[in-house]
C-alpha positions as a printed Julia matrix, in Angstrom:
78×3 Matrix{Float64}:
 237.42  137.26  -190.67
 236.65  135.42  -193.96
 238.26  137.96  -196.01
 242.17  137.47  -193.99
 241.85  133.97  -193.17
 240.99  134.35  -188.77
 244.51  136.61  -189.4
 243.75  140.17  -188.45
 243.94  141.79  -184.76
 240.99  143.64  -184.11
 237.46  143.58  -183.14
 236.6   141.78  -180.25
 239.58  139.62  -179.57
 241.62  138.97  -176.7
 243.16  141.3   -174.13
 246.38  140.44  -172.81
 246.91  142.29  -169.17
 245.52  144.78  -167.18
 246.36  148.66  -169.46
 247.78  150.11  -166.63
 250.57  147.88  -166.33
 253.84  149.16  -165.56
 255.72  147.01  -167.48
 254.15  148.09  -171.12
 256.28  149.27  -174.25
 255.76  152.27  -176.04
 254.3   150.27  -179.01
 251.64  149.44  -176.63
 250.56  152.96  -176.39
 250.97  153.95  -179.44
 248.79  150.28  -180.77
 245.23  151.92  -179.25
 246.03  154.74  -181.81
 246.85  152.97  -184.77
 244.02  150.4   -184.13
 241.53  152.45  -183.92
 242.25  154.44  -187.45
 242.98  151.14  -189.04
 239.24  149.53  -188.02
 237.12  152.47  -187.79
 235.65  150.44  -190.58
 235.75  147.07  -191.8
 238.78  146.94  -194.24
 237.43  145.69  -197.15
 240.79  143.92  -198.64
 244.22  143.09  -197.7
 245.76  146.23  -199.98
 242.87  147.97  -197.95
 244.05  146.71  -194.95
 247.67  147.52  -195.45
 246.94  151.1   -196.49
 245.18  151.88  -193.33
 248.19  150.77  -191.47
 250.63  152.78  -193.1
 248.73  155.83  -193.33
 247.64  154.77  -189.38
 251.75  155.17  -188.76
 252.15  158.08  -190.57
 249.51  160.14  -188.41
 251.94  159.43  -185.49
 253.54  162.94  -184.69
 255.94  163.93  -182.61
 253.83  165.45  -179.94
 252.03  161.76  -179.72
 255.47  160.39  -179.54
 256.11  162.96  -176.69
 252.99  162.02  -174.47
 254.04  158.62  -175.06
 257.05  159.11  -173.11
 255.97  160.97  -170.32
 253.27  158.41  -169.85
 255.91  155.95  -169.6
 258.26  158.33  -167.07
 254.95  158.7   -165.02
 254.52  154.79  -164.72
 258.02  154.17  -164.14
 257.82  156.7   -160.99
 254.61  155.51  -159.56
């Protein structure tokens, strides 16, 4: 927290609303992913920090793209 100035998501921060909501974006989905590659570890720097988010977006393929969707087609029909 010293390190980014009380500026990085992570850790044990807040949750905003209940996961299964209905009304969540793809980005949503898709943040659990990319979190959890980014702080597997501490990051030790920002250029640290900013690697593991691009290479965190870059591990998105299209077959995590495609359950992405269908999760959000099954909430929409429920």
């Amino acid at each position: 927290m010293e390190t980014f100035q009380n500026q990085i998501i992570g850790y044990d921060g807040f949750v905003e609303g209940p996961q299964c909501s209905p009304d969540l974006t793809p980005l949503d989905f898709l943040w659990g992913h990319i979190k959890g590659q980014v702080y597997a570890t501490p990051p030790r720097t920002l250029q640290d920090l900013r690697r593991r988010i691009t290479d965190a977006c870059a591990s998105v393929t299209p077959a995590m793209l495609h359950n992405v969707q269908r999760e959000i087609q099954s909430r929409m029909s429920s």
